[in-house]
Coordinates of C-alpha atoms and ligand atoms in Angstrom, one line a residue:
M1 CA -20.2 -7.5 -35.7
G2 CA -17.3 -7.6 -38.3
E3 CA -16.3 -10.6 -40.4
Q4 CA -19.0 -12.9 -39.8
S5 CA -18.6 -16.4 -40.8
K6 CA -21.5 -18.3 -42.5
T7 CA -22.3 -21.4 -40.2
K8 CA -23.7 -21.5 -36.7
S9 CA -21.7 -22.5 -33.7
K10 CA -23.3 -24.8 -31.4
T11 CA -22.6 -25.1 -27.8
T12 CA -22.4 -29.1 -27.6
D13 CA -20.1 -29.0 -24.5
T14 CA -20.7 -27.5 -21.2
V15 CA -18.2 -25.9 -18.8
H16 CA -18.3 -28.5 -16.2
S17 CA -19.7 -31.7 -16.0
P18 CA -23.7 -32.1 -17.0
L19 CA -24.0 -32.9 -12.9
L20 CA -22.0 -30.0 -11.8
T21 CA -23.7 -27.7 -14.2
Y22 CA -27.2 -29.1 -12.9
F23 CA -26.3 -28.6 -9.4
S24 CA -24.6 -25.0 -9.7
M25 CA -27.6 -23.9 -12.0
I26 CA -30.2 -25.2 -9.5
S27 CA -28.0 -23.5 -6.5
L28 CA -27.5 -20.4 -8.1
L29 CA -31.4 -20.1 -9.2
T30 CA -32.6 -21.2 -5.6
L31 CA -30.2 -20.0 -3.2
C32 CA -28.4 -16.9 -4.4
P33 CA -32.1 -14.6 -4.4
P34 CA -32.7 -15.4 -0.9
F35 CA -28.9 -14.9 0.1
V36 CA -28.8 -11.2 -1.4
I37 CA -31.9 -10.5 0.6
L38 CA -30.5 -12.1 3.7
L39 CA -27.1 -10.5 3.2
W40 CA -28.8 -7.1 3.0
Y41 CA -31.0 -7.6 5.9
T42 CA -28.2 -8.8 8.0
M43 CA -25.7 -5.6 7.2
T44 CA -28.9 -3.1 7.4
H45 CA -31.0 -4.6 10.2
A46 CA -29.1 -7.1 12.2
H47 CA -25.9 -5.3 12.6
G48 CA -24.2 -7.3 10.4
S49 CA -24.3 -10.5 12.5
V50 CA -25.0 -13.8 11.0
L51 CA -26.2 -14.8 14.4
N52 CA -29.0 -12.3 14.7
T53 CA -30.3 -13.3 11.3
F54 CA -30.0 -16.7 12.2
T55 CA -31.8 -16.4 15.6
Y56 CA -34.6 -14.4 14.1
L57 CA -35.2 -17.2 11.2
N58 CA -35.0 -19.7 13.7
N59 CA -37.6 -18.0 15.8
N60 CA -39.7 -16.7 13.0
G61 CA -39.3 -19.8 10.2
L62 CA -40.3 -19.2 6.9
Q63 CA -42.9 -16.5 7.7
G64 CA -40.3 -14.4 9.3
F65 CA -38.1 -14.4 6.1
I66 CA -41.1 -13.7 3.9
N67 CA -41.8 -10.8 6.0
I68 CA -38.2 -9.4 5.8
W69 CA -38.0 -9.8 1.7
P70 CA -39.0 -6.6 0.3
K71 CA -41.5 -5.7 -2.2
P72 CA -40.2 -4.4 -5.7
S73 CA -41.4 -0.7 -4.6
A74 CA -42.3 1.5 -7.6
T75 CA -39.4 3.9 -6.2
A76 CA -37.2 0.9 -6.5
C77 CA -38.3 0.4 -9.8
K78 CA -37.8 4.0 -10.8
I79 CA -34.3 4.2 -9.4
I80 CA -33.1 1.3 -11.4
A81 CA -35.1 2.1 -14.9
V82 CA -33.7 5.7 -14.6
Y83 CA -30.0 4.6 -14.2
A84 CA -30.1 1.8 -16.7
A85 CA -31.5 4.3 -19.2
F86 CA -28.9 6.9 -18.3
E87 CA -26.1 4.1 -18.7
A88 CA -27.5 2.7 -21.7
A89 CA -27.8 6.5 -23.2
L90 CA -24.2 6.8 -22.2
Q91 CA -22.9 3.9 -24.1
L92 CA -24.8 4.5 -27.1
L93 CA -24.1 8.3 -27.6
L94 CA -21.0 9.3 -25.9
P95 CA -18.1 9.3 -28.3
G96 CA -15.2 7.0 -28.2
N97 CA -12.2 5.0 -30.0
T98 CA -13.2 2.1 -32.0
V99 CA -11.9 -1.2 -30.5
H100 CA -11.7 -4.6 -32.2
G101 CA -12.4 -7.5 -29.7
P102 CA -10.6 -10.8 -30.0
I103 CA -11.3 -13.5 -32.7
S104 CA -14.3 -15.5 -31.7
P105 CA -14.7 -19.2 -31.4
A106 CA -16.6 -19.1 -34.9
G107 CA -14.0 -16.6 -36.5
N108 CA -15.7 -13.2 -36.0
R109 CA -14.3 -9.9 -34.9
P110 CA -16.7 -8.0 -32.8
V111 CA -16.1 -4.0 -32.7
Y112 CA -16.8 -1.7 -29.9
K113 CA -16.7 1.9 -29.0
A114 CA -14.3 2.7 -26.2
N115 CA -16.3 5.3 -24.0
G116 CA -16.2 3.7 -20.7
V117 CA -14.2 6.4 -18.7
A118 CA -16.2 9.2 -20.0
A119 CA -19.4 7.3 -18.9
Y120 CA -17.7 6.4 -15.2
L121 CA -17.0 10.1 -15.0
L122 CA -19.9 11.3 -16.2
T123 CA -22.0 9.0 -14.0
L124 CA -19.9 9.6 -10.9
L125 CA -20.4 13.5 -11.7
T126 CA -23.7 13.5 -12.1
Y127 CA -24.6 11.4 -9.0
L128 CA -22.4 14.0 -6.9
A129 CA -24.0 16.7 -8.6
L130 CA -27.6 15.6 -8.0
W131 CA -26.8 15.2 -4.2
W132 CA -24.9 18.4 -3.9
F133 CA -27.7 20.5 -5.8
G134 CA -30.3 18.7 -3.6
I135 CA -31.9 17.5 -6.6
F136 CA -31.6 13.8 -5.4
N137 CA -30.6 12.5 -2.3
P138 CA -28.5 9.2 -2.8
T139 CA -29.8 8.1 1.0
I140 CA -32.9 7.4 -0.9
V141 CA -30.9 4.7 -2.7
Y142 CA -29.7 3.2 0.5
D143 CA -33.0 3.5 2.2
H144 CA -34.7 1.4 -0.7
L145 CA -31.7 -0.8 -1.1
G146 CA -33.7 -4.0 -0.2
E147 CA -36.4 -3.2 -2.7
I148 CA -34.0 -2.4 -5.2
Y149 CA -32.2 -5.9 -4.8
S150 CA -35.5 -7.5 -4.8
A151 CA -36.4 -5.7 -8.0
L152 CA -32.9 -6.6 -9.6
I153 CA -33.7 -10.0 -8.7
F154 CA -36.8 -10.6 -10.5
G155 CA -36.2 -8.3 -13.2
S156 CA -32.7 -9.6 -14.2
F157 CA -34.5 -13.1 -14.4
V158 CA -37.1 -11.6 -16.7
F159 CA -34.0 -10.2 -18.6
C160 CA -32.5 -13.5 -18.8
I161 CA -35.3 -15.2 -20.2
F162 CA -35.2 -12.2 -22.7
L163 CA -31.7 -13.2 -23.6
Y164 CA -32.8 -16.9 -24.3
I165 CA -35.4 -16.2 -26.3
K166 CA -33.2 -13.6 -28.4
G167 CA -30.8 -16.2 -28.7
H168 CA -33.3 -18.6 -30.4
L169 CA -35.1 -16.1 -32.6
A170 CA -33.0 -13.4 -33.4
P171 CA -28.8 -13.9 -32.5
S172 CA -26.8 -11.1 -33.5
S173 CA -24.1 -13.3 -34.8
T174 CA -23.0 -16.8 -35.6
D175 CA -21.4 -17.0 -32.4
S176 CA -24.4 -18.4 -31.1
G177 CA -26.5 -21.7 -31.1
S178 CA -28.5 -24.2 -28.7
S179 CA -26.7 -27.0 -26.7
G180 CA -30.2 -28.5 -27.6
N181 CA -30.8 -28.4 -23.7
I182 CA -33.0 -25.5 -22.5
I183 CA -31.6 -25.5 -19.2
I184 CA -28.2 -25.5 -20.4
D185 CA -29.0 -22.6 -22.7
F186 CA -30.9 -20.5 -20.2
Y187 CA -28.1 -21.0 -17.6
W188 CA -24.9 -20.6 -19.7
G189 CA -26.4 -18.6 -22.2
M190 CA -27.3 -18.9 -26.3
E191 CA -25.1 -15.7 -27.6
L192 CA -21.8 -14.7 -27.4
Y193 CA -22.3 -11.3 -28.2
P194 CA -25.9 -10.4 -28.2
R195 CA -26.6 -7.0 -29.4
I196 CA -29.9 -4.5 -29.9
G197 CA -29.6 -3.4 -33.1
K198 CA -25.9 -3.1 -34.7
H199 CA -24.4 -1.1 -32.0
F200 CA -25.9 -1.8 -28.4
D201 CA -23.9 -4.5 -27.0
I202 CA -25.8 -6.2 -24.3
K203 CA -22.8 -7.9 -22.4
V204 CA -21.0 -4.5 -22.1
F205 CA -24.1 -3.1 -20.6
T206 CA -24.8 -5.7 -18.1
N207 CA -21.1 -6.4 -17.0
C208 CA -19.6 -2.7 -17.2
R209 CA -22.2 -0.1 -17.4
F210 CA -24.8 -1.6 -15.0
G211 CA -22.8 -4.1 -12.7
M212 CA -19.5 -2.3 -12.7
M213 CA -20.7 0.8 -12.7
S214 CA -23.2 0.0 -10.1
W215 CA -20.3 -0.8 -7.7
A216 CA -18.9 2.7 -7.7
V217 CA -22.2 4.1 -7.6
L218 CA -23.1 2.3 -4.3
A219 CA -20.1 2.9 -2.6
L220 CA -20.4 6.3 -2.8
T221 CA -24.0 6.0 -1.6
Y222 CA -22.7 4.2 1.4
C223 CA -20.3 7.0 2.3
I224 CA -23.0 9.8 1.7
K225 CA -25.4 7.7 4.1
Q226 CA -22.6 7.5 6.9
Y227 CA -21.9 10.9 6.3
E228 CA -25.8 12.4 6.3
E229 CA -26.5 10.0 9.5
N230 CA -23.3 10.9 11.7
G231 CA -22.2 14.6 10.1
K232 CA -18.8 12.9 9.6
V233 CA -17.3 9.8 7.3
A234 CA -15.3 7.5 9.6
D235 CA -11.5 6.9 8.3
S236 CA -12.4 3.2 7.9
M237 CA -15.2 4.1 5.4
L238 CA -13.3 6.4 3.6
V239 CA -10.4 4.1 3.0
S240 CA -12.6 1.1 1.9
T241 CA -14.4 3.3 -0.4
T242 CA -11.2 4.8 -2.0
L243 CA -9.8 1.6 -2.6
M244 CA -13.2 0.3 -4.4
L245 CA -13.4 3.7 -6.2
V246 CA -9.6 3.0 -7.5
Y247 CA -10.4 -0.6 -8.3
V248 CA -13.3 0.7 -10.6
T249 CA -11.6 3.5 -12.0
K250 CA -9.0 1.0 -13.1
F251 CA -11.3 -1.2 -14.7
F252 CA -12.9 1.2 -16.7
I253 CA -9.5 2.6 -17.9
W254 CA -8.8 -0.9 -19.1
E255 CA -12.2 -1.7 -20.1
A256 CA -11.3 -2.4 -23.5
G257 CA -8.9 -4.8 -22.4
Y258 CA -11.8 -6.4 -20.4
W259 CA -13.2 -7.2 -23.8
N260 CA -10.7 -9.5 -24.5
T261 CA -11.3 -11.7 -21.4
M262 CA -13.0 -14.9 -20.4
D263 CA -16.3 -13.0 -19.5
I264 CA -16.6 -11.2 -22.8
A265 CA -14.9 -13.5 -25.3
H266 CA -15.7 -16.9 -23.9
D267 CA -18.7 -17.0 -21.6
R268 CA -22.1 -16.4 -23.2
A269 CA -24.4 -14.2 -22.3
G270 CA -26.9 -16.7 -19.9
F271 CA -28.4 -16.6 -16.2
Y272 CA -24.6 -17.2 -15.0
I273 CA -23.0 -14.1 -16.2
C274 CA -25.7 -11.8 -16.7
W275 CA -27.7 -12.2 -13.6
G276 CA -24.2 -12.4 -12.0
C277 CA -23.6 -8.9 -13.1
L278 CA -27.2 -7.3 -12.6
V279 CA -27.9 -8.4 -9.0
W280 CA -24.7 -10.3 -7.5
V281 CA -22.4 -7.0 -8.3
P282 CA -24.3 -4.7 -6.6
S283 CA -25.2 -6.4 -3.8
V284 CA -22.4 -9.1 -2.9
Y285 CA -19.3 -7.0 -4.2
T286 CA -20.1 -3.7 -2.5
S287 CA -21.0 -5.4 0.7
P288 CA -17.9 -4.5 2.8
G289 CA -19.0 -0.7 2.3
M290 CA -22.8 -1.7 3.1
Y291 CA -21.7 -3.3 6.4
L292 CA -19.3 0.0 7.1
V293 CA -22.1 2.4 7.1
N294 CA -23.7 1.7 10.3
H295 CA -20.0 0.4 12.2
P296 CA -17.8 3.4 11.9
V297 CA -14.8 2.5 12.8
T298 CA -11.8 4.9 13.7
L299 CA -8.4 3.0 12.3
G300 CA -6.1 5.9 12.8
T301 CA -3.8 7.7 10.1
Q302 CA -0.9 4.9 10.3
L303 CA -3.2 2.2 9.8
V304 CA -5.5 4.0 7.2
L305 CA -2.0 4.7 5.4
F306 CA -0.7 1.1 5.4
I307 CA -4.3 -0.4 4.2
L308 CA -4.2 2.3 1.2
V309 CA -0.7 1.8 0.3
A310 CA -1.1 -2.1 0.2
G311 CA -4.5 -2.1 -1.6
I312 CA -3.4 0.1 -4.3
L313 CA -0.2 -2.0 -4.8
C314 CA -2.3 -5.1 -4.9
I315 CA -4.6 -3.1 -7.8
Y316 CA -2.0 -2.0 -9.7
I317 CA -0.3 -5.0 -9.7
N318 CA -3.5 -7.1 -10.8
Y319 CA -3.9 -4.4 -13.5
D320 CA -0.2 -4.7 -14.5
C321 CA -0.6 -8.5 -15.1
D322 CA -3.3 -7.8 -17.4
R323 CA -1.6 -4.8 -19.1
Q324 CA 1.6 -6.8 -19.7
R325 CA -0.6 -9.8 -21.2
Q326 CA -2.6 -7.4 -23.6
E327 CA 0.5 -5.6 -24.5
F328 CA 2.2 -8.8 -25.3
R329 CA -0.9 -9.8 -27.8
R330 CA -1.2 -6.5 -29.4
T331 CA 2.5 -6.3 -30.3
N332 CA 2.7 -9.6 -31.3
G333 CA 5.5 -10.3 -28.9
K334 CA 7.5 -7.1 -29.9
C335 CA 7.6 -5.5 -26.3
L336 CA 9.9 -5.5 -23.2
V337 CA 8.5 -7.6 -20.4
W338 CA 10.2 -6.6 -16.9
G339 CA 12.6 -4.8 -19.2
R340 CA 13.7 -8.1 -21.4
A341 CA 12.2 -9.4 -24.7
P342 CA 9.5 -11.8 -23.8
S343 CA 10.2 -15.5 -23.7
K344 CA 6.8 -17.0 -25.6
I345 CA 5.3 -20.2 -27.0
E346 CA 3.6 -19.8 -30.6
A347 CA 0.6 -21.9 -30.7
T348 CA -1.8 -22.6 -33.3
Y349 CA -5.5 -23.8 -33.0
T350 CA -8.2 -24.6 -35.1
T351 CA -11.7 -22.2 -34.8
S352 CA -15.0 -24.2 -34.6
T353 CA -15.2 -23.3 -38.9
G354 CA -11.8 -25.3 -39.2
E355 CA -9.6 -22.3 -39.8
T356 CA -6.0 -22.4 -38.3
K357 CA -5.4 -19.2 -36.3
R358 CA -1.7 -18.5 -34.5
S359 CA -1.5 -17.0 -30.9
L360 CA 1.2 -16.3 -28.6
L361 CA 1.8 -17.5 -24.9
L362 CA 3.7 -15.2 -22.8
T363 CA 6.0 -17.3 -20.5
S364 CA 7.8 -14.6 -18.7
G365 CA 6.6 -11.9 -16.6
W366 CA 4.0 -12.2 -14.2
W367 CA 2.6 -15.1 -16.4
G368 CA 5.9 -16.7 -15.7
L369 CA 5.2 -17.0 -11.8
A370 CA 2.3 -18.8 -12.5
R371 CA -0.7 -19.3 -15.1
H372 CA -3.2 -17.3 -13.3
F373 CA -1.0 -15.2 -11.1
H374 CA -2.8 -12.1 -11.6
Y375 CA -5.8 -13.5 -9.4
V376 CA -3.5 -13.3 -6.1
P377 CA -3.6 -9.3 -6.0
E378 CA -7.2 -9.5 -7.0
I379 CA -8.3 -11.5 -3.8
L380 CA -5.7 -9.3 -2.0
S381 CA -7.0 -6.0 -3.1
A382 CA -10.6 -7.2 -2.0
F383 CA -9.1 -8.4 1.3
F384 CA -7.6 -4.7 2.0
W385 CA -10.9 -3.0 0.9
T386 CA -12.7 -5.3 3.7
V387 CA -10.1 -5.3 6.7
P388 CA -11.3 -1.9 7.7
A389 CA -14.4 -3.6 9.0
L390 CA -12.0 -5.2 11.4
F391 CA -12.8 -8.7 12.7
H392 CA -16.1 -8.1 14.7
H393 CA -18.3 -10.1 12.0
F394 CA -17.7 -12.5 9.3
L395 CA -20.3 -11.3 6.8
P396 CA -18.0 -8.5 5.7
Y397 CA -15.5 -11.0 4.3
F398 CA -17.9 -12.7 2.5
Y399 CA -16.7 -11.3 -1.0
V400 CA -13.3 -12.1 -0.4
I401 CA -14.1 -15.8 0.3
F402 CA -16.8 -15.8 -2.5
L403 CA -13.9 -14.2 -4.9
T404 CA -11.4 -16.9 -3.8
I405 CA -13.5 -19.7 -4.6
L406 CA -14.7 -18.2 -7.9
L407 CA -11.2 -17.4 -9.1
F408 CA -9.7 -20.9 -8.2
D409 CA -12.6 -22.5 -10.0
R410 CA -12.2 -19.9 -12.9
A411 CA -8.4 -20.7 -13.2
K412 CA -9.5 -24.2 -13.8
R413 CA -12.0 -23.9 -16.2
D414 CA -9.7 -21.4 -17.9
D415 CA -7.0 -24.0 -18.1
D416 CA -9.5 -26.7 -19.3
R417 CA -10.7 -24.3 -22.1
C418 CA -6.9 -23.5 -23.2
R419 CA -6.0 -27.5 -23.1
S420 CA -8.5 -28.0 -25.5
K421 CA -8.0 -25.1 -27.8
Y422 CA -4.2 -25.3 -27.6
G423 CA -3.5 -28.9 -27.1
K424 CA 0.3 -29.5 -26.9
Y425 CA 1.2 -26.0 -27.1
W426 CA -0.8 -25.9 -23.4
K427 CA 1.0 -28.4 -21.9
L428 CA 4.3 -26.8 -23.2
Y429 CA 3.4 -24.1 -21.3
C430 CA 2.1 -26.2 -18.2
D431 CA 5.5 -27.8 -18.1
K432 CA 7.4 -24.1 -18.1
V433 CA 5.1 -22.8 -15.8
P434 CA 3.8 -25.4 -13.6
Y435 CA 2.0 -23.5 -10.8
R436 CA -1.7 -22.6 -11.6
I437 CA -1.9 -19.4 -9.3
I438 CA 0.3 -19.4 -6.4
P439 CA 3.9 -19.8 -7.3
G440 CA 5.4 -22.8 -5.7
V441 CA 2.4 -23.7 -3.8
Y442 CA -0.6 -24.4 -6.3
Ligands
NDP1 P1 -8.3 -13.3 -18.9 O1 -8.9 -13.7 -19.9 O2 -7.6 -12.1 -18.8 O3 -7.3 -14.2 -19.0 C1 -7.0 -15.7 -19.4 C2 -7.3 -15.8 -21.2 O4 -5.9 -15.5 -21.4 C3 -7.0 -17.3 -21.6 O5 -8.5 -17.6 -21.6 C4 -6.3 -17.2 -22.6 O6 -7.3 -16.7 -23.6 C5 -5.3 -16.1 -22.4 N1 -4.0 -16.6 -21.8 C6 -3.8 -17.5 -20.8 N2 -2.6 -17.6 -20.5 C7 -1.6 -16.8 -21.6 C8 -0.6 -16.4 -21.7 N3 0.5 -17.0 -21.0 N4 -0.3 -15.4 -22.4 C9 -1.3 -15.0 -23.2 N5 -2.2 -15.1 -23.1 C10 -2.8 -16.0 -22.3 O7 -8.5 -13.9 -17.3 P2 -9.5 -13.3 -16.6 O8 -10.9 -13.1 -17.6 O9 -9.8 -14.3 -15.5 O10 -9.5 -12.2 -15.5 C11 -9.5 -11.0 -16.3 C12 -9.3 -10.0 -15.1 O11 -10.4 -9.6 -14.5 C13 -8.2 -10.1 -14.1 O12 -7.7 -8.9 -13.4 C14 -8.9 -10.9 -13.0 O13 -8.4 -10.7 -11.6 C15 -10.3 -10.1 -13.1 N6 -11.4 -10.9 -12.5 C16 -12.0 -10.4 -11.6 C17 -13.3 -11.0 -11.0 C18 -14.0 -10.4 -10.0 O14 -15.4 -11.1 -9.6 N7 -14.0 -9.2 -9.3 C19 -13.9 -12.4 -11.7 C20 -12.8 -12.5 -12.7 C21 -11.7 -11.8 -13.2 P3 -7.2 -16.8 -25.6 O15 -8.1 -17.9 -26.0 O16 -7.0 -15.4 -25.8 O17 -5.4 -17.4 -25.5

């Protein structure tokens, strides 16, 4: 970390009200792990039908549920350990440009090595080569998926305890501190930029190199599984996988930009973000592909092309929203937005160490349509890689619904945070751009 200030920042405020924080934490802790297992079970053993799983649970009760919860087997642990070690090695060893993150609330400026694209390409090439040369068959991953999720659920929980202890005993920077409440510290995290040594950034690992990378790896796994089972890949699987891979490729091309977003620059490394990236992303985010493995629908060329073009367009617009904001900030407003000089608000704010800083808010382009318009194409992209599943079952759409709730909540959280950061300048932005997400509607 660069430019560290001397005082420790405290997390005295919760993002939501304390009641909601406790409620969401207890819900996440107790409901998410069984949900991940039930999702996997329903997709792989109950034909994707929630009704089938419900009937099974109704007939067999708690013992029936315990029976379907796979043990974290040695094979599963080995797969996770090799994958995690491989990704950690790539993160540390591959060359990359030095990139500076945004100035933190305590006035620090984290330094990163931007080698995400190389790590992404090398991961996918290695995985495909292992399969092609008969060294490792990805269907093993699919066949042990339940055990892998089970191991991830427990392993990630232990990892979050490690983060909590590290945050207390050996924080990596002054962007850390306790709220004085053990539950909030565990849930929201203690450190903004935890590192092992000087260079190994834990959030880059959990969010990008483990979580997002696993999405692409599992999307390929589902495709290969269907190919090995049926001797061909259905066009529904092909279009869904292609869109997911385009999305994850976009993510890694833009990874340094991601280091400027809420996940990295504002949310501390705790259960909420790290458990989510280590368990929820590999399971829930990849679930449309998991469903398609055993449901090879043929869509036909016209429909496939329509879904493909619409999905890529949404992914591109989402990318362009992020790019526009970051280009505007990087050039200090000296760029063109939709072919014109940008309209902007010059805002000031005070860091937790009392320094006054200046920042710019873009009020034209995508950011003039609504304050979080970029969530619209994000949600639509997810819809387009899910719709190849057609409408026989509800469960493949769980991710789209979850994402919609997550992003509407996130927009509110971000608005609240920006309001308290920028005060009257944020109010000015809200007056100029009154809609939060959907222009003219919300
Ligand atoms: P960002 O962090 O990119 O954008 C919000 C931040 O940008 C604000 O906190 C503020 O930070 C700054 N900002 C807000 N308004 C303006 C403006 N008008 N001009 C300049 N800066 C502004 O948002 P997200 O992290 O939510 O999203 C990043 C990407 O990740 C998006 O593409 C989103 O769709 C995607 N995403 C995907 C999720 C998924 O699960 N699939 C979940 C969440 C996000 P500052 O303090 O710097 O002013």
